[in-house]
Short mmCIF file of C-alpha atoms in Angstrom, two decimals:
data_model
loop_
_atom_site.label_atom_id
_atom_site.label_comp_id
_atom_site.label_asym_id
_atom_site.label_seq_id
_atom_site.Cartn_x
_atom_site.Cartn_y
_atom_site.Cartn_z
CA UNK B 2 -1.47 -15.68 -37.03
CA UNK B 3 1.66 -14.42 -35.20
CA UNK B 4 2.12 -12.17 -32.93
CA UNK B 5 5.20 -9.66 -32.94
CA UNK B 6 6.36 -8.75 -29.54
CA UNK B 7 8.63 -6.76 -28.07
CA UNK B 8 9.43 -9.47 -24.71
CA UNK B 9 8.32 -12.49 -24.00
CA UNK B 10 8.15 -14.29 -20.97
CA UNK B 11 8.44 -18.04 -21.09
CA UNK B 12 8.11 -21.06 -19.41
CA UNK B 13 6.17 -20.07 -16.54
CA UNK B 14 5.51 -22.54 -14.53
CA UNK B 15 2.06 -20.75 -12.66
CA UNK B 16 1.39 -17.82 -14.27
CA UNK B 17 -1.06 -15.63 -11.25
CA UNK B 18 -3.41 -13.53 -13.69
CA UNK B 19 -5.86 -12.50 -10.86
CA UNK B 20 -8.47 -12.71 -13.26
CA UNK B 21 -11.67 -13.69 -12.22
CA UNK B 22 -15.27 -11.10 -10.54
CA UNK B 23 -14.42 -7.35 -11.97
CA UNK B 24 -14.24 -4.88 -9.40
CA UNK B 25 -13.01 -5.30 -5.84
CA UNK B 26 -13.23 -8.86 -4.65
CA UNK B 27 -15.63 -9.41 -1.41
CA UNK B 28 -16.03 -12.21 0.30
CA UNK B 29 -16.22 -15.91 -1.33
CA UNK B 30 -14.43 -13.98 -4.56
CA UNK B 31 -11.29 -13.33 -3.00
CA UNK B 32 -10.63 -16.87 -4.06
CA UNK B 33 -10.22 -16.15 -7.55
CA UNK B 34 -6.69 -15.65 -8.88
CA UNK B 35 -6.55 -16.91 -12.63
CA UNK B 36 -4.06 -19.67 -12.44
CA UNK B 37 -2.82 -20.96 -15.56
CA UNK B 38 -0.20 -23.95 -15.52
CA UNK B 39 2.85 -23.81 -17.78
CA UNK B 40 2.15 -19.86 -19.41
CA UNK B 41 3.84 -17.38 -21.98
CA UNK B 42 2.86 -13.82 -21.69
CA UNK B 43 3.95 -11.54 -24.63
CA UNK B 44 4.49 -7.66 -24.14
CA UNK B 45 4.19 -5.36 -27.22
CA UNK B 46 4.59 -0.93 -26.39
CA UNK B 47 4.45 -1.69 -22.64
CA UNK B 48 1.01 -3.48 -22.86
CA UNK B 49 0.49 -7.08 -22.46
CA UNK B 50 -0.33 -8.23 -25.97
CA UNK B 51 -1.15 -12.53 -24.74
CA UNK B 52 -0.97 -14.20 -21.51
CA UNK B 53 -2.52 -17.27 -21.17
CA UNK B 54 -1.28 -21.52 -21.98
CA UNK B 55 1.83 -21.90 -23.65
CA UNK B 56 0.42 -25.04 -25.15
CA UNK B 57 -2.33 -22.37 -26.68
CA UNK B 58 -0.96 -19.51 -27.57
CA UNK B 59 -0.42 -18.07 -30.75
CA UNK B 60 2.97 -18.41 -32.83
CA UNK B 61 4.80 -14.98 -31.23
CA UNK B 62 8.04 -13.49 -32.56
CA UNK B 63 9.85 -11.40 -29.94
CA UNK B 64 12.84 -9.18 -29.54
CA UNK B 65 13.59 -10.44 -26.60
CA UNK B 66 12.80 -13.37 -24.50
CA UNK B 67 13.09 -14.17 -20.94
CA UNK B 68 13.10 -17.85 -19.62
CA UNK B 69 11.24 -18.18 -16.25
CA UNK B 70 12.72 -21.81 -15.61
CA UNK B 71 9.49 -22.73 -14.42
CA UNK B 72 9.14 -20.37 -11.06
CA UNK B 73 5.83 -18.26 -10.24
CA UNK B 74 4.71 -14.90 -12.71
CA UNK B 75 2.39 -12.38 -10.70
CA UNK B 76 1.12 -8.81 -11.41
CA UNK B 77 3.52 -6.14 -9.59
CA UNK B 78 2.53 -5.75 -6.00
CA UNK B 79 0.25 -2.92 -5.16
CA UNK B 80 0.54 -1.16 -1.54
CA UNK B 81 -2.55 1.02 -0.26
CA UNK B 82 -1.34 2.58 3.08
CA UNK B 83 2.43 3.97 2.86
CA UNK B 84 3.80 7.36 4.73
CA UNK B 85 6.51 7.55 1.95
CA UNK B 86 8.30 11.38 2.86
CA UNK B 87 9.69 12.48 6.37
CA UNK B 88 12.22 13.62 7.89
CA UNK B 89 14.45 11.92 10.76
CA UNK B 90 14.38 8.12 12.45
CA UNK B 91 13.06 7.12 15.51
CA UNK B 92 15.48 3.70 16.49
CA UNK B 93 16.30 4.99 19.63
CA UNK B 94 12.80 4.48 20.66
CA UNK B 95 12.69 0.90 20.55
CA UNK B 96 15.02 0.47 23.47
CA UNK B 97 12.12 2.44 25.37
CA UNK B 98 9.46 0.47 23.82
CA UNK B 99 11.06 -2.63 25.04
CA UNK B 100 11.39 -1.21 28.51
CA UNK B 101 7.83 -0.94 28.53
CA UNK B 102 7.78 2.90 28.83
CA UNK B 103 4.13 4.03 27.67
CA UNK B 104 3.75 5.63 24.32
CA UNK B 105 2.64 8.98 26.12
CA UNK B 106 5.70 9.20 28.31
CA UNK B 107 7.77 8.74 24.82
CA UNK B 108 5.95 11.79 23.48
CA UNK B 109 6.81 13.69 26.77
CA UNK B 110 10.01 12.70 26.13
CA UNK B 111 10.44 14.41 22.57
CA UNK B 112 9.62 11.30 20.92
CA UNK B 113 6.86 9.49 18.66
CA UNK B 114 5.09 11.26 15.86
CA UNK B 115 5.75 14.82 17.15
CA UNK B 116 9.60 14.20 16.46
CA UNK B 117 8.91 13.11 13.07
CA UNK B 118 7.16 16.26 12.40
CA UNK B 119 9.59 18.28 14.09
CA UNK B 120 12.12 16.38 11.84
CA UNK B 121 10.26 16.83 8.81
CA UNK B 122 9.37 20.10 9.24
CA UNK B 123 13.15 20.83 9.75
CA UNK B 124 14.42 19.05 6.68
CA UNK B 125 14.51 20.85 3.10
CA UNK B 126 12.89 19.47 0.28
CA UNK B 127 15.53 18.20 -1.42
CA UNK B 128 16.56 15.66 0.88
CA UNK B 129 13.25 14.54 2.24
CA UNK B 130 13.40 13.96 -1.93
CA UNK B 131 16.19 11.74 -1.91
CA UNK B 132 15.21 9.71 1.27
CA UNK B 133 11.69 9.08 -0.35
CA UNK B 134 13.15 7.45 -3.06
CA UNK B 135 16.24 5.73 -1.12
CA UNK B 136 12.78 3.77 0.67
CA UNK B 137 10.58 3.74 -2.76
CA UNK B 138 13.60 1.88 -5.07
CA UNK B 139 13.49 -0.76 -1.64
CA UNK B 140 10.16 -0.96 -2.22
CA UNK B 141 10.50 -2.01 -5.50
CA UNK B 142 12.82 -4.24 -4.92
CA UNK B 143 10.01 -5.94 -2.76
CA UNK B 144 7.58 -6.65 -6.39
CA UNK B 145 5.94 -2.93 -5.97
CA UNK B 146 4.86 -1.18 -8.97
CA UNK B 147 1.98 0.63 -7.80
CA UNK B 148 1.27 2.36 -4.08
CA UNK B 149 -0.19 5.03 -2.03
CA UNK B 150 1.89 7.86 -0.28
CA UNK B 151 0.70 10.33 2.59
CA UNK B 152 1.93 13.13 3.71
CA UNK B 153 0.86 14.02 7.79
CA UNK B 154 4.16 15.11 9.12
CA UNK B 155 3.87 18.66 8.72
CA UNK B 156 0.50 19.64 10.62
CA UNK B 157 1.42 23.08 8.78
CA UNK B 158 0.47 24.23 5.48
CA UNK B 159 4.07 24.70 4.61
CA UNK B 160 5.44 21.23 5.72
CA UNK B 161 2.07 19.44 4.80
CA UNK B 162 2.37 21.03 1.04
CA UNK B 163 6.02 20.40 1.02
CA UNK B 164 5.94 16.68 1.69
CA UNK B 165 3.10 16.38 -1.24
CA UNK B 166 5.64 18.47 -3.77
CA UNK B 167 8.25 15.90 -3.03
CA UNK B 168 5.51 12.72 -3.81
CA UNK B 169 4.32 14.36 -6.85
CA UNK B 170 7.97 15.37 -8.31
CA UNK B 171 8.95 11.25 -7.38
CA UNK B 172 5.49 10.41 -9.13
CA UNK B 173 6.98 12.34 -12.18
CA UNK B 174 10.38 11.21 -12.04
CA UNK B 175 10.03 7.66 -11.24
CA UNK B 176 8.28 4.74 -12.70
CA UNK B 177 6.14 3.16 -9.96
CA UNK B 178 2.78 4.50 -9.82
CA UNK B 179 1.88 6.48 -6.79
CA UNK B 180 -1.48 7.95 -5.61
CA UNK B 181 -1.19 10.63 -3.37
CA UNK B 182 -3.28 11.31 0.12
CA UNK B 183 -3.18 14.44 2.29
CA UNK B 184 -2.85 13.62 5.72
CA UNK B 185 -2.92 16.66 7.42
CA UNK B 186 -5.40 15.51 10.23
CA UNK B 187 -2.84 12.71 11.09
CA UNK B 188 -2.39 14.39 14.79
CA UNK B 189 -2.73 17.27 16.67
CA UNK B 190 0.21 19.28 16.98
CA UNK B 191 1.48 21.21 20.51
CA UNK B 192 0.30 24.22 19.50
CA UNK B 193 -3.19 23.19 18.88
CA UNK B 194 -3.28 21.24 22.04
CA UNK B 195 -6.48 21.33 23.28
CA UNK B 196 -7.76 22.95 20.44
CA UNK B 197 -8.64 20.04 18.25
CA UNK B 198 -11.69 21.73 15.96
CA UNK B 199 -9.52 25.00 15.46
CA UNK B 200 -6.52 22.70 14.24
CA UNK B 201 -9.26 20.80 11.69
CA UNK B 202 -10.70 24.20 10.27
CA UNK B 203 -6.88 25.15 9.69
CA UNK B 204 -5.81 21.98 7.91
CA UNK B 205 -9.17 22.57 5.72
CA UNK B 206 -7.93 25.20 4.47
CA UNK B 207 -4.49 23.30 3.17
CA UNK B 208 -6.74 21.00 1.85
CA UNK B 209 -8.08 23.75 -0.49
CA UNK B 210 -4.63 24.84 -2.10
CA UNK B 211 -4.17 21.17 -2.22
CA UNK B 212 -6.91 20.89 -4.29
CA UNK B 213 -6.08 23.73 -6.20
CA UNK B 214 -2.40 22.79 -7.20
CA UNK B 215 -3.99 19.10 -7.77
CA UNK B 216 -1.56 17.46 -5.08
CA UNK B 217 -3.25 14.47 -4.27
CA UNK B 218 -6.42 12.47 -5.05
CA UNK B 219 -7.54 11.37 -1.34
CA UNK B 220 -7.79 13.06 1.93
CA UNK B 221 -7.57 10.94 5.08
CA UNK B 222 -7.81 11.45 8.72
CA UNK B 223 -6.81 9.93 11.78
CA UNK B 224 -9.67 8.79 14.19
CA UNK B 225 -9.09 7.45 17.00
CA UNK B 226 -8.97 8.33 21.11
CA UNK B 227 -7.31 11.10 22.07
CA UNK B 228 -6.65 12.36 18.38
CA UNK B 229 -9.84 13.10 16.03
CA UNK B 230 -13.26 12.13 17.25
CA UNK B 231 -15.91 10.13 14.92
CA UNK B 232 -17.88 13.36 14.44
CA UNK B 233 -15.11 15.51 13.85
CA UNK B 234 -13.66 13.06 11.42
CA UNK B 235 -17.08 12.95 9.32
CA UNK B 236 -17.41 16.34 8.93
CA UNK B 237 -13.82 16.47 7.86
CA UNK B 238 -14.47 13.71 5.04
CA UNK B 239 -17.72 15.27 4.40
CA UNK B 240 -15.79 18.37 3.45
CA UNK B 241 -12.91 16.99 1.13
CA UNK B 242 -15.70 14.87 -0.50
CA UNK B 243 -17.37 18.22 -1.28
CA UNK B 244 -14.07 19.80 -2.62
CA UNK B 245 -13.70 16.59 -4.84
CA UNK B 246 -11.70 14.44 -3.12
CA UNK B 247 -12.08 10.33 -2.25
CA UNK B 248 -11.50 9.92 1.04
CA UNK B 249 -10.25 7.48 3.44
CA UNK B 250 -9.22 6.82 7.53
CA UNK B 251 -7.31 5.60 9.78
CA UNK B 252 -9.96 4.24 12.07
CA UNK B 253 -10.55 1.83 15.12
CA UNK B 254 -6.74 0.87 15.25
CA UNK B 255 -6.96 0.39 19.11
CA UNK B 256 -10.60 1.61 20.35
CA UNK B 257 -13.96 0.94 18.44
CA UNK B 258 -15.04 3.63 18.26
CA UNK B 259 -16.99 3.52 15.29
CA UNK B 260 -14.84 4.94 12.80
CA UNK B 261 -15.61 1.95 10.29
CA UNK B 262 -19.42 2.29 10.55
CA UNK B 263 -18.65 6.10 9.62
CA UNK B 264 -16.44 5.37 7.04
CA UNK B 265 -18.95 3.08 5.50
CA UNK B 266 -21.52 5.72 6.16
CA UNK B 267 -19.33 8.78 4.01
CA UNK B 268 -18.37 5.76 1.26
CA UNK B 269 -14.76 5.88 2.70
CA UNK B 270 -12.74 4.05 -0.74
CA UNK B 271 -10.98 2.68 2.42
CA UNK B 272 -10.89 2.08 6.44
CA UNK B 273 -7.28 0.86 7.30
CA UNK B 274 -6.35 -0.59 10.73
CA UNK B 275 -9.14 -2.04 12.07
CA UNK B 276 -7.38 -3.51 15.11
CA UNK B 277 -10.26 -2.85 16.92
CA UNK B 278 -13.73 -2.78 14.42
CA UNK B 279 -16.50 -3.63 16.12
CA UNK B 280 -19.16 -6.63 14.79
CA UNK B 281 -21.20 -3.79 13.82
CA UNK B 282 -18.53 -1.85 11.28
CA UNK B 283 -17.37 -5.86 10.23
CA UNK B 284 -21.09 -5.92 9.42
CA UNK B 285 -20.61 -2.86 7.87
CA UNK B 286 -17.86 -3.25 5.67
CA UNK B 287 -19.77 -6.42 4.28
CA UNK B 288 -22.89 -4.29 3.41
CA UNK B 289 -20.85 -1.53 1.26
CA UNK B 290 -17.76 -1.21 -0.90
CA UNK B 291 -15.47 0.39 1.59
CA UNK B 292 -12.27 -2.05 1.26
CA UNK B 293 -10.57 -2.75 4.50
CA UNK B 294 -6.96 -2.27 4.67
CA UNK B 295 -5.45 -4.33 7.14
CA UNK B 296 -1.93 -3.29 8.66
CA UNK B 297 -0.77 -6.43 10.74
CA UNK B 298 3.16 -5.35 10.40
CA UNK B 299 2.17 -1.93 13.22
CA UNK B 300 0.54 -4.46 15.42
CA UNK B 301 3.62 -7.22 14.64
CA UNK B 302 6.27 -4.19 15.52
CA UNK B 303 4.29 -2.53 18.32
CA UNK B 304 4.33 -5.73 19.77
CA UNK B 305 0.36 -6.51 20.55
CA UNK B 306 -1.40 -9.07 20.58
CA UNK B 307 -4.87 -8.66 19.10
CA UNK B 308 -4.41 -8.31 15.19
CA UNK B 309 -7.38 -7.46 12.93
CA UNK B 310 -10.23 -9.70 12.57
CA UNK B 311 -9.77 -10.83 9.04
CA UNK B 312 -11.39 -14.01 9.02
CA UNK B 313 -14.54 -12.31 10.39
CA UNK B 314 -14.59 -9.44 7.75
CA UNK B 315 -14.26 -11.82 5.16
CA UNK B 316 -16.71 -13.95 6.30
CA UNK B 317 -18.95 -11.20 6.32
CA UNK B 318 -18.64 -10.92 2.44
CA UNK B 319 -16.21 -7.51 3.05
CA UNK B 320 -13.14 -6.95 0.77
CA UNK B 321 -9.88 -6.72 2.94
CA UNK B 322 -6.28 -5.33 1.68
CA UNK B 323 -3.11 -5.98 2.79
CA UNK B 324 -0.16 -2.33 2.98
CA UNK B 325 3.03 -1.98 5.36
CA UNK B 326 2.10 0.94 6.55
CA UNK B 327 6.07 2.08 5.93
CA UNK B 328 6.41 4.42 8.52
CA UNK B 329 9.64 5.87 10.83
CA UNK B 330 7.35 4.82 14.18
CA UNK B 331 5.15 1.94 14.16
CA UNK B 332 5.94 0.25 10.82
CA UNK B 333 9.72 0.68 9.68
CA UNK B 334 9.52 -1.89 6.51
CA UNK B 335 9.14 -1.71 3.13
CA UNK B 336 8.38 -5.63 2.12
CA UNK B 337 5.29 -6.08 1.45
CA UNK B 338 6.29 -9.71 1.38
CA UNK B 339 6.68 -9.80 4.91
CA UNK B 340 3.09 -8.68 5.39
CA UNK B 341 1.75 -11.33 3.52
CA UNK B 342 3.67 -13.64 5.73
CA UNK B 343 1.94 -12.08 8.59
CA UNK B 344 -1.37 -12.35 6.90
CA UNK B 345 -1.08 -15.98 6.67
CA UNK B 346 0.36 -16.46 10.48
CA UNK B 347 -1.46 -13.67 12.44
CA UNK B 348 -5.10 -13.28 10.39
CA UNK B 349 -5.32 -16.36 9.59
CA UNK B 350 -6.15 -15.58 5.25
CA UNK B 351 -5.36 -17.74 2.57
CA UNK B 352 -3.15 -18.00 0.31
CA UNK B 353 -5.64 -16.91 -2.57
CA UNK B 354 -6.84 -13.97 -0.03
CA UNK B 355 -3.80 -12.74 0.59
CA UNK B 356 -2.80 -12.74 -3.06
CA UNK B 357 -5.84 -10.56 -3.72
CA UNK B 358 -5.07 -8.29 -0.83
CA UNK B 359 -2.01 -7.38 -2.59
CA UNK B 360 -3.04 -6.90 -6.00
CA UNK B 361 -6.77 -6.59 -7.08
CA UNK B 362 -8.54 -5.33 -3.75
CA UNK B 363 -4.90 -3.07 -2.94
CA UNK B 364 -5.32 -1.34 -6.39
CA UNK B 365 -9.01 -0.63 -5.89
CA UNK B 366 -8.08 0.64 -2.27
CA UNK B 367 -6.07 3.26 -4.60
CA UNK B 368 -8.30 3.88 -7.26
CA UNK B 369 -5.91 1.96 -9.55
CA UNK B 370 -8.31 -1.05 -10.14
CA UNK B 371 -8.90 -0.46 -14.03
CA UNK B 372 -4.67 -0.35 -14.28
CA UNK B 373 -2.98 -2.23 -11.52
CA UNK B 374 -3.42 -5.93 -9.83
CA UNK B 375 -4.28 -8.06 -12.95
CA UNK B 376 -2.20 -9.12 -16.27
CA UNK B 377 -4.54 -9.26 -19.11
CA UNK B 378 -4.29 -8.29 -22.93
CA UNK B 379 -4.28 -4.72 -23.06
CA UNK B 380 -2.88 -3.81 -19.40
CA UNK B 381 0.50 -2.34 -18.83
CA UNK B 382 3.21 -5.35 -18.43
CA UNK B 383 3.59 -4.60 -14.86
CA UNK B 384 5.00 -8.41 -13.66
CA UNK B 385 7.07 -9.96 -10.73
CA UNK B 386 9.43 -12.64 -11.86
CA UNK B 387 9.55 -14.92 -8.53
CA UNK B 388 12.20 -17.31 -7.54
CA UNK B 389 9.51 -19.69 -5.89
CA UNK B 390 8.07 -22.35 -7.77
CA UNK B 391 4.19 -21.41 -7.02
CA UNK B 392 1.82 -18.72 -5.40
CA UNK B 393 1.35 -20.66 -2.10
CA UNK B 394 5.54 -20.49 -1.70
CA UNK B 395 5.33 -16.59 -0.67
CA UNK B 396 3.36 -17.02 2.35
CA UNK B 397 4.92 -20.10 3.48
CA UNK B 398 8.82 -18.94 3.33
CA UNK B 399 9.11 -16.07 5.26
CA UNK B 400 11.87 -13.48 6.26
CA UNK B 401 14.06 -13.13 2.39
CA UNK B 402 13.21 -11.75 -0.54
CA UNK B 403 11.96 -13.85 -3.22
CA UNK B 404 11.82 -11.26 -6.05
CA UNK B 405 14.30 -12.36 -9.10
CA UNK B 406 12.58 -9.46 -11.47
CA UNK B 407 10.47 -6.57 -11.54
CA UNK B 408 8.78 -5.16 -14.88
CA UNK B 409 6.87 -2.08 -14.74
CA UNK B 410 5.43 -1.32 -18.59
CA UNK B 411 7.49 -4.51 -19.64
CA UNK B 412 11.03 -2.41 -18.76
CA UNK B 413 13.53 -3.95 -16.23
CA UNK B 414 12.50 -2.01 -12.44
CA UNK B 415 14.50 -4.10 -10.40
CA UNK B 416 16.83 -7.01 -11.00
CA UNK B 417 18.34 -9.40 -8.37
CA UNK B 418 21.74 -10.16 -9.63
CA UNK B 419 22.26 -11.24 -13.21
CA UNK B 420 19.03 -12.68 -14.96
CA UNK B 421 19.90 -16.31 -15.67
CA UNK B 422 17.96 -17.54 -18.70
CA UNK B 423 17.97 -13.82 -20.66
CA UNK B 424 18.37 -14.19 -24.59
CA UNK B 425 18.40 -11.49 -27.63
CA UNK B 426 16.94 -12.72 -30.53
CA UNK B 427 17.16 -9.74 -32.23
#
């Protein structure tokens, strides 16, 4: 039998399938990443027609071939927590930061999040268009090819809906695939100082013409002290989960408050953060599906100390995802790459974890796990072409970019330079 193929990829040196336990991977399972030694995967329409031994395949004619010279296939990278769309920078904080100058006194100052919204709420749609995808082709660049984008710098219906227009005209226009999440609890703006429960019942009501104009799939909220109490946030999740939505939160990222527990409690698809989870929500998160998303580049760039407790939550037989967080305040970086590098030094995960934090348990995080994260037969031929000779070279080599090529639906996404070993055969 032959197969007739539009691309194929050849002498792979490891090929990283991620096959292995369907669904999320918890626990023990995060182990599993399909490693086959010395590969060929074929790509017919977009869809990956064989991946597997070269010394087993099929006979396959193809169009075109590309020679991996041995290095390291993967599926594209998936990130869960990104805040894709605002307006403005913030660089001129980080001389403050490194003064020591309390986050508080920055936001006296004009500064931190309430800048950004001020910034975003100030620029037109247009250009907080082009800026989105100025960051999203960097992202790429990085081995993307599927992520999550919030909005949460508008507090306002107008700014909040405007900053979800922009991800879902990028979503339309663009070939990554993006999952959208209202954010409109992400803080509570000056004029709803003090006023916390009035500002929620307001942003419930975006959340309905959200719904009705279908501009995103999750809602989110941001618990924590001095922002959204555990309570207020429940009810709040309740509520979108009544309107239809999955839900997630920003929880425990510097108190334990018991924002995981709760998130566990609503069935939260995610909790991200974690900083500061408690034994009881690590418990928790073992006992249900909620997938932790872990964010060590904020606590990296804010410059703490305490990182989340991976080891522990895995431990505890919990499923834990690696995102950026790609923000203008506490996570300026697209590379993904860099996280895992982080994962290895600061959480202390494995090689094979972090691999399935960025693919498998990352795409389930985003309700992508039936499309995104694996490369079998049938799956779109989304695929990082690395210049490293194996999976465990990622983790270990930190600080560059080892992408050589990106393939989203088996079409070129991003190319370092000219592709050395490309042939028509046409």
């Amino acid at each position: 039998m032959t197969l007739n193929a539009d691309l194929l990829l050849k002498n792979i040196g490891q090929l990283l399938t991620m096959q292995g336990e369907e669904g999320i991977r918890k626990g023990e399972a995060m182990k599993q990443i399909g490693l086959i030694e010395k590969a060929v995967v074929a790509v017919k329409d977009g869809k990956v027609i064989y991946a597997g031994s070269a010394d087993q395949a099929p006979s396959i004619e193809s169009a075109e071939e590309i020679d991996c010279e041995g290095k390291l296939v993967s599926p594209g990278l998936v990130d869960p927590h990104t805040h894709l769309v605002f307006g403005g920078s913030r660089e001129h904080e980080l001389a403050l930061k490194q003064q020591g100058v309390p986050y508080l006194e920055i936001l006296k100052q004009g500064g931190g999040i309430l800048s950004t919204v001020k910034a975003t709420r100030e620029t037109d749609e247009e250009t907080l268009y082009e800026r989105a995808v100025f960051h999203l082709e960097r992202m790429q660049s990085y081995g993307i090819t599927a992520m999550e984008a919030k909005s949460g710098y508008g507090l306002d219906a107008e700014t909040e809906l405007k900053q979800l227009r922009v991800i879902k005209r990028i979503k339309e226009n663009q070939k990554t695939d993006i999952v959208s999440t209202y954010l409109g609890a992400h803080a509570i703006p000056n004029e709803y100082k003090g006023k916390s429960e009035a500002f929620l019942e307001e942003m419930i009501k975006v959340m309905e013409t959200v719904k009705e104009q279908d501009l995103a799939s999750f809602v989110d909220i941001f618990c924590e002290t001095g922002v959204f109490t555990v309570e207020e946030s429940r009810q709040y999740l309740r509520k979108a989960k009544e309107m239809g939505f999955d839900v997630k939160i920003h929880a425990d990222e510097i108190d334990p408050l018991g924002g995981t527990e709760m998130a566990c409690e609503v069935g939260a698809i995610s909790a991200d953060h974690l900083v500061g989870a408690s034994e009881e929500g690590i418990r928790k998160l073992g006992e249900t599906n909620t997938i932790a998303v872990l964010l060590p580049g904020t606590t990296f760039y804010l410059n703490k100390n305490e990182f989340a407790k991976a080891r522990e939550m895995i431990q505890a037989n919990a499923a834990v995802a690696l995102a950026t967080d790609f923000n203008p305040g506490s996570s300026p970086t697209e590379n993904l790459q860099f996280i895992m590098n982080l994962a290895a030094l600061k959480l202390k995960m494995t090689p094979e974890e972090i691999w399935n934090a960025v693919t498998v348990n990352a795409a389930y995080a985003i309700g992508c796990g039936e499309q995104a994260g694996k490369i079998e037969e049938g799956r779109n031929a989304d695929l990082v072409i690395w210049d490293a000779p194996n999976y465990l070279y990622l983790p270990y080599h930190y600080g560059v970019n080892h992408v050589r090529t990106v393939l989203k639906n088996g079409e070129t996404l991003f190319e370092r330079g000219e592709r050395v070993g490309k042939v028509s055969v046409s």
